Amino acid sequence: MVCVHTEPLAIRYNANRLSCTSFAVLIYWAVVLIVPYVLAYATGGLWTKDVPLREQPAVRFTQEALVEAYASSTSGVPASLVGPALVSMGWSTSAELNAALKSQFRPCELRSWTEDDDRDGRDETLHFALRVPLASSERMHSVSLMLGLDVLYDEATSLRLNSSVVVQHSSPLPGLRSQQTADLTLTSMRVLRQSRADARTPCYGPYWTLQQSTMADGSPMTIDAAAARYHRECNDTIRLSADAPLWTAGLGDAFEMTLRLRVPSQVLFVKPSLGEALKLAFVQYLAFFIPLHGEPSGMSGMSGMSGMSGMSGM
């Protein structure tokens, strides 16, 4: 006996439109379509508000620097006074600020260079070496250095910052040199936009490190005031995640500070587009929709057996 053709036996049951059966079918489809959204929303994360993306920024030194140092000196101190006198000194890359320092001005030497290990056009490390000359009677106890950096994000997000970073070392022991290593990290007060969106302004207005050379009373600008203005006027800022500084005690004709800034790849949380948010929400919807709408395997098997039995009878 040769089987030429088989087909399942299909039985269709019709009911009036205004009947309990039609109402039950309507309730079923309402449950299948709506309940998956309710379950996905209740479990959390239905609408994704941010997406993690990784990017290494392009960082460049803007040739802006401000130095504040404090040293002790025994030169010209009367014998009746106990202890040495405190000497305040400063230096910057702004001629106007240097003129405002007057007697506190101390010419310094600052060298900077970069390293691009993978040759991708983005520097992985920025090096700075500061040298502060000292008189024979002076002993260095505290040095603060503010640097201006241009930071560009253009892959995960569109953001360009004219930022300011500060390092500070101090010790009761006279210092000969200090060393420190730090990582650059981005701190944002608002959700970042994707790179396809228009670049936003990180600060309320134009900002750069040495934008102001003097205070309101005519005194020279200080690192404390410049840093406060930076964090007050800018929603997006660059901060230093610094290792512990190494202070080397000693005496010499100059104090040397070295700073090694690493530029790591950082995870940024970016607001997704509407299409991406709907796509992620629809995937969660399907995760609940398929089990609710799937036909039980037992009924499918019974239909197939009925159809084959009918053909055999023929």
Coordinates of C-alpha atoms in Angstrom, one line a residue:
M1 CA 0.0 0.0 0.0
V2 CA 1.5 3.4 -1.1
C3 CA 0.6 6.7 0.6
V4 CA 0.0 9.2 -2.1
H5 CA -1.1 12.3 0.0
T6 CA -1.8 13.1 3.6
E7 CA -3.2 16.3 5.2
P8 CA -4.3 17.1 8.7
L9 CA -8.0 17.2 9.6
A10 CA -9.1 20.8 10.3
I11 CA -12.3 21.6 12.1
R12 CA -13.5 25.2 12.3
Y13 CA -16.1 26.3 14.8
N14 CA -18.0 29.5 14.2
A15 CA -19.8 31.6 16.7
N16 CA -21.9 34.7 16.6
R17 CA -20.1 38.0 17.0
L18 CA -22.0 38.9 20.1
S19 CA -21.5 35.8 22.1
C20 CA -19.6 34.5 25.1
T21 CA -17.2 32.7 22.9
S22 CA -16.3 35.8 20.9
F23 CA -15.9 37.7 24.1
A24 CA -13.5 35.0 25.4
V25 CA -11.4 35.2 22.2
L26 CA -11.2 39.0 22.6
I27 CA -10.1 38.7 26.1
Y28 CA -7.4 36.1 25.0
W29 CA -5.9 38.4 22.4
A30 CA -6.0 41.4 24.8
V31 CA -4.1 39.3 27.3
V32 CA -1.6 38.1 24.7
L33 CA -0.9 41.6 23.4
I34 CA -1.0 43.7 26.6
V35 CA 0.3 41.4 29.3
P36 CA 3.8 41.1 27.8
Y37 CA 4.2 44.9 28.0
V38 CA 3.0 44.9 31.6
L39 CA 5.4 42.1 32.6
A40 CA 8.3 43.8 30.8
Y41 CA 7.6 47.1 32.5
A42 CA 7.2 45.5 35.9
T43 CA 10.5 43.7 35.7
G44 CA 12.3 47.0 35.1
G45 CA 14.4 48.3 32.2
L46 CA 11.7 48.4 29.5
W47 CA 12.7 51.8 28.3
T48 CA 16.5 52.0 28.2
K49 CA 17.6 55.5 29.4
D50 CA 21.4 55.1 28.7
V51 CA 23.7 52.8 26.9
P52 CA 27.3 52.1 27.9
L53 CA 29.9 52.9 25.2
R54 CA 33.7 52.9 25.5
E55 CA 35.9 55.7 24.1
Q56 CA 39.4 57.1 24.6
P57 CA 39.4 60.9 24.2
A58 CA 41.9 62.9 22.3
V59 CA 43.7 65.1 24.8
R60 CA 46.0 68.1 24.0
F61 CA 47.8 70.5 26.3
T62 CA 46.6 74.0 25.6
Q63 CA 49.9 75.7 26.8
E64 CA 48.1 77.1 29.9
A65 CA 49.7 76.6 33.3
L66 CA 49.5 78.3 36.7
V67 CA 52.0 77.5 39.5
E68 CA 51.6 78.4 43.2
A69 CA 54.4 77.5 45.6
Y70 CA 55.3 78.2 49.3
A71 CA 58.8 77.9 50.7
S72 CA 60.5 78.8 54.0
S73 CA 63.4 81.2 54.0
T74 CA 65.9 82.3 56.7
S75 CA 67.3 85.2 54.6
G76 CA 66.7 88.6 56.3
V77 CA 64.9 87.1 59.3
P78 CA 65.7 88.9 62.6
A79 CA 67.2 86.8 65.3
S80 CA 64.4 87.7 67.7
L81 CA 61.9 85.8 65.5
V82 CA 61.3 82.1 66.0
G83 CA 61.5 80.0 62.8
P84 CA 62.0 81.0 59.2
A85 CA 59.7 83.3 57.2
L86 CA 57.1 82.0 54.6
V87 CA 57.8 82.9 51.0
S88 CA 54.9 82.9 48.5
M89 CA 55.8 82.6 44.8
G90 CA 53.9 82.1 41.6
W91 CA 54.2 81.8 37.8
S92 CA 51.9 81.3 34.8
T93 CA 51.9 81.2 31.0
S94 CA 49.9 84.5 31.0
A95 CA 51.9 87.7 30.8
E96 CA 49.1 89.7 32.5
L97 CA 48.9 87.3 35.4
N98 CA 52.7 87.4 35.8
A99 CA 52.6 91.2 36.0
A100 CA 49.8 91.0 38.6
L101 CA 52.0 88.7 40.8
K102 CA 54.5 91.5 41.2
S103 CA 57.1 90.5 43.9
Q104 CA 55.6 87.0 44.1
F105 CA 56.6 86.3 40.5
R106 CA 59.1 83.5 40.2
P107 CA 60.2 82.4 36.7
C108 CA 59.7 78.6 36.3
E109 CA 60.4 76.1 33.6
L110 CA 57.7 73.7 32.3
R111 CA 58.3 71.0 29.8
S112 CA 55.6 68.7 28.3
W113 CA 55.6 65.8 25.9
T114 CA 53.2 63.0 24.9
E115 CA 53.3 59.3 24.1
D116 CA 51.2 57.5 21.5
D117 CA 52.0 53.8 22.0
D118 CA 49.6 52.3 19.5
R119 CA 50.1 55.1 16.9
D120 CA 46.3 55.7 16.5
G121 CA 46.6 59.5 16.7
R122 CA 45.4 59.7 20.3
D123 CA 48.0 60.0 23.0
E124 CA 47.9 57.5 25.8
T125 CA 50.1 59.5 28.2
L126 CA 51.0 63.2 28.8
H127 CA 54.1 64.1 30.7
F128 CA 54.8 67.3 32.5
A129 CA 58.0 68.4 34.2
L130 CA 58.1 71.6 36.3
R131 CA 61.2 73.2 37.7
V132 CA 61.0 76.0 40.3
P133 CA 64.3 77.7 41.0
L134 CA 65.2 78.4 44.7
A135 CA 67.6 80.7 46.5
S136 CA 70.2 79.2 48.8
S137 CA 68.2 80.1 51.9
E138 CA 64.8 78.8 50.6
R139 CA 63.3 75.4 51.4
M140 CA 60.3 74.2 49.3
H141 CA 57.2 72.9 51.3
S142 CA 54.2 73.2 48.9
V143 CA 53.6 73.3 45.2
S144 CA 50.4 73.5 43.2
L145 CA 50.1 73.2 39.5
M146 CA 47.0 73.9 37.3
L147 CA 47.1 72.8 33.6
G148 CA 44.7 73.6 30.8
L149 CA 43.7 70.6 28.6
D150 CA 41.7 70.3 25.4
V151 CA 39.7 67.1 25.6
L152 CA 37.7 65.8 22.6
Y153 CA 35.1 63.0 22.5
D154 CA 33.9 62.2 19.0
E155 CA 33.1 58.5 18.8
A156 CA 30.7 57.5 21.5
T157 CA 29.5 61.1 22.0
S158 CA 30.1 64.6 20.7
L159 CA 31.8 66.7 23.4
R160 CA 34.7 69.0 23.5
L161 CA 36.0 70.5 26.8
N162 CA 38.5 73.2 27.6
S163 CA 39.2 71.7 31.0
S164 CA 41.5 72.5 34.0
V165 CA 43.2 69.9 36.2
V166 CA 45.1 70.5 39.4
V167 CA 47.8 68.6 41.3
Q168 CA 49.2 69.7 44.7
H169 CA 52.0 68.4 46.9
S170 CA 53.0 69.6 50.3
S171 CA 55.1 68.3 53.2
P172 CA 56.6 69.7 56.4
L173 CA 59.9 68.4 55.3
P174 CA 61.8 70.5 52.7
G175 CA 61.4 68.9 49.3
L176 CA 63.7 68.3 46.4
R177 CA 61.3 66.7 44.0
S178 CA 57.8 65.2 43.7
Q179 CA 56.3 62.6 41.4
Q180 CA 52.7 61.7 40.7
T181 CA 50.7 59.6 38.2
A182 CA 47.0 60.2 37.5
D183 CA 44.2 59.1 35.1
L184 CA 41.8 61.5 33.3
T185 CA 38.1 60.8 33.9
L186 CA 35.0 62.6 32.6
T187 CA 32.3 63.7 35.1
S188 CA 29.0 64.8 33.5
M189 CA 26.1 66.4 35.3
R190 CA 23.7 65.6 32.4
V191 CA 23.2 62.6 30.2
L192 CA 25.6 62.5 27.2
R193 CA 24.3 62.6 23.7
Q194 CA 25.3 60.2 20.9
S195 CA 27.9 61.2 18.5
R196 CA 25.3 61.5 15.7
A197 CA 23.6 64.3 17.7
D198 CA 24.8 67.9 17.7
A199 CA 27.7 68.6 20.1
R200 CA 26.5 70.4 23.2
T201 CA 28.3 73.2 25.1
P202 CA 29.9 71.8 28.3
C203 CA 29.9 75.2 30.1
Y204 CA 27.4 78.0 30.4
G205 CA 29.7 80.2 28.4
P206 CA 33.1 80.4 26.9
Y207 CA 35.7 79.0 29.3
W208 CA 39.5 78.5 29.4
T209 CA 41.9 78.1 32.2
L210 CA 43.6 81.5 32.3
Q211 CA 40.5 83.4 31.0
Q212 CA 40.8 85.8 34.0
S213 CA 44.2 87.1 35.1
T214 CA 43.0 89.1 38.1
M215 CA 40.4 88.9 40.8
A216 CA 37.7 91.5 41.4
D217 CA 39.9 93.4 43.9
G218 CA 42.9 93.5 41.4
S219 CA 44.8 90.7 43.1
P220 CA 46.2 87.9 40.8
M221 CA 44.1 85.0 40.0
T222 CA 44.6 82.0 42.2
I223 CA 44.3 78.2 41.5
D224 CA 41.5 78.0 44.1
A225 CA 39.4 80.6 42.4
A226 CA 40.1 79.3 38.9
A227 CA 39.1 75.7 39.9
A228 CA 36.0 77.0 41.7
R229 CA 34.9 78.9 38.6
Y230 CA 35.5 75.8 36.4
H231 CA 33.3 73.5 38.5
R232 CA 30.7 76.2 39.0
E233 CA 30.3 77.2 35.3
C234 CA 30.7 73.8 33.6
N235 CA 28.3 70.8 33.7
D236 CA 30.9 68.5 32.1
T237 CA 34.3 68.4 33.7
I238 CA 37.6 66.5 33.6
R239 CA 38.9 65.2 36.9
L240 CA 42.1 63.4 38.0
S241 CA 42.0 60.0 39.6
A242 CA 45.5 60.3 41.1
D243 CA 47.8 57.9 42.8
A244 CA 49.5 58.8 46.0
P245 CA 52.2 61.4 45.4
L246 CA 55.9 60.7 46.1
W247 CA 57.6 63.5 47.9
T248 CA 61.4 63.4 48.0
A249 CA 62.9 65.4 50.9
G250 CA 66.1 67.3 50.3
L251 CA 67.8 70.6 49.6
G252 CA 68.9 72.0 46.3
D253 CA 68.9 75.1 44.0
A254 CA 65.6 74.0 42.4
F255 CA 62.5 72.0 43.1
E256 CA 61.3 69.6 40.4
M257 CA 57.7 68.2 40.0
T258 CA 56.9 65.5 37.4
L259 CA 53.3 64.6 36.5
R260 CA 52.3 61.6 34.3
L261 CA 48.8 61.8 33.0
R262 CA 47.3 58.6 31.6
V263 CA 44.4 58.8 29.1
P264 CA 42.5 55.5 29.5
S265 CA 39.6 54.3 27.5
Q266 CA 36.5 55.1 29.6
V267 CA 33.0 53.7 29.7
L268 CA 30.5 56.5 28.9
F269 CA 26.7 56.3 29.5
V270 CA 25.0 57.8 26.4
K271 CA 21.3 58.4 25.9
P272 CA 20.1 56.1 23.1
S273 CA 18.0 57.3 20.1
L274 CA 14.3 56.6 19.9
G275 CA 14.8 53.8 17.5
E276 CA 17.3 52.0 19.7
A277 CA 15.0 52.4 22.8
L278 CA 12.1 51.0 20.8
K279 CA 14.2 48.1 19.5
L280 CA 15.4 47.1 23.0
A281 CA 11.8 47.4 24.4
F282 CA 10.4 45.2 21.6
V283 CA 13.0 42.5 22.3
Q284 CA 11.8 42.4 25.9
Y285 CA 8.2 42.3 24.7
L286 CA 8.9 39.3 22.5
A287 CA 10.5 37.5 25.4
F288 CA 7.1 37.4 27.1
F289 CA 4.9 37.4 24.0
I290 CA 6.2 34.1 22.5
P291 CA 5.4 31.9 25.6
L292 CA 2.0 33.4 26.0
H293 CA 1.0 33.1 22.3
G294 CA 2.6 29.8 21.6
E295 CA 0.2 26.9 20.8
P296 CA 0.4 23.9 23.1
S297 CA 2.2 21.0 21.6
G298 CA -0.4 18.5 22.7
M299 CA -3.2 20.1 20.6
S300 CA -1.0 20.2 17.5
G301 CA -0.2 16.5 17.9
M302 CA -3.8 15.5 18.2
S303 CA -4.8 17.4 15.0
G304 CA -2.1 15.6 13.1
M305 CA -3.2 12.2 14.3
S306 CA -6.8 12.8 13.4
G307 CA -5.8 13.8 9.9
M308 CA -3.7 10.7 9.3
S309 CA -6.5 8.4 10.7
G310 CA -9.0 9.9 8.2
M311 CA -6.7 9.1 5.2
S312 CA -6.1 5.6 6.4
G313 CA -9.8 5.0 6.5
M314 CA -10.0 6.0 2.8

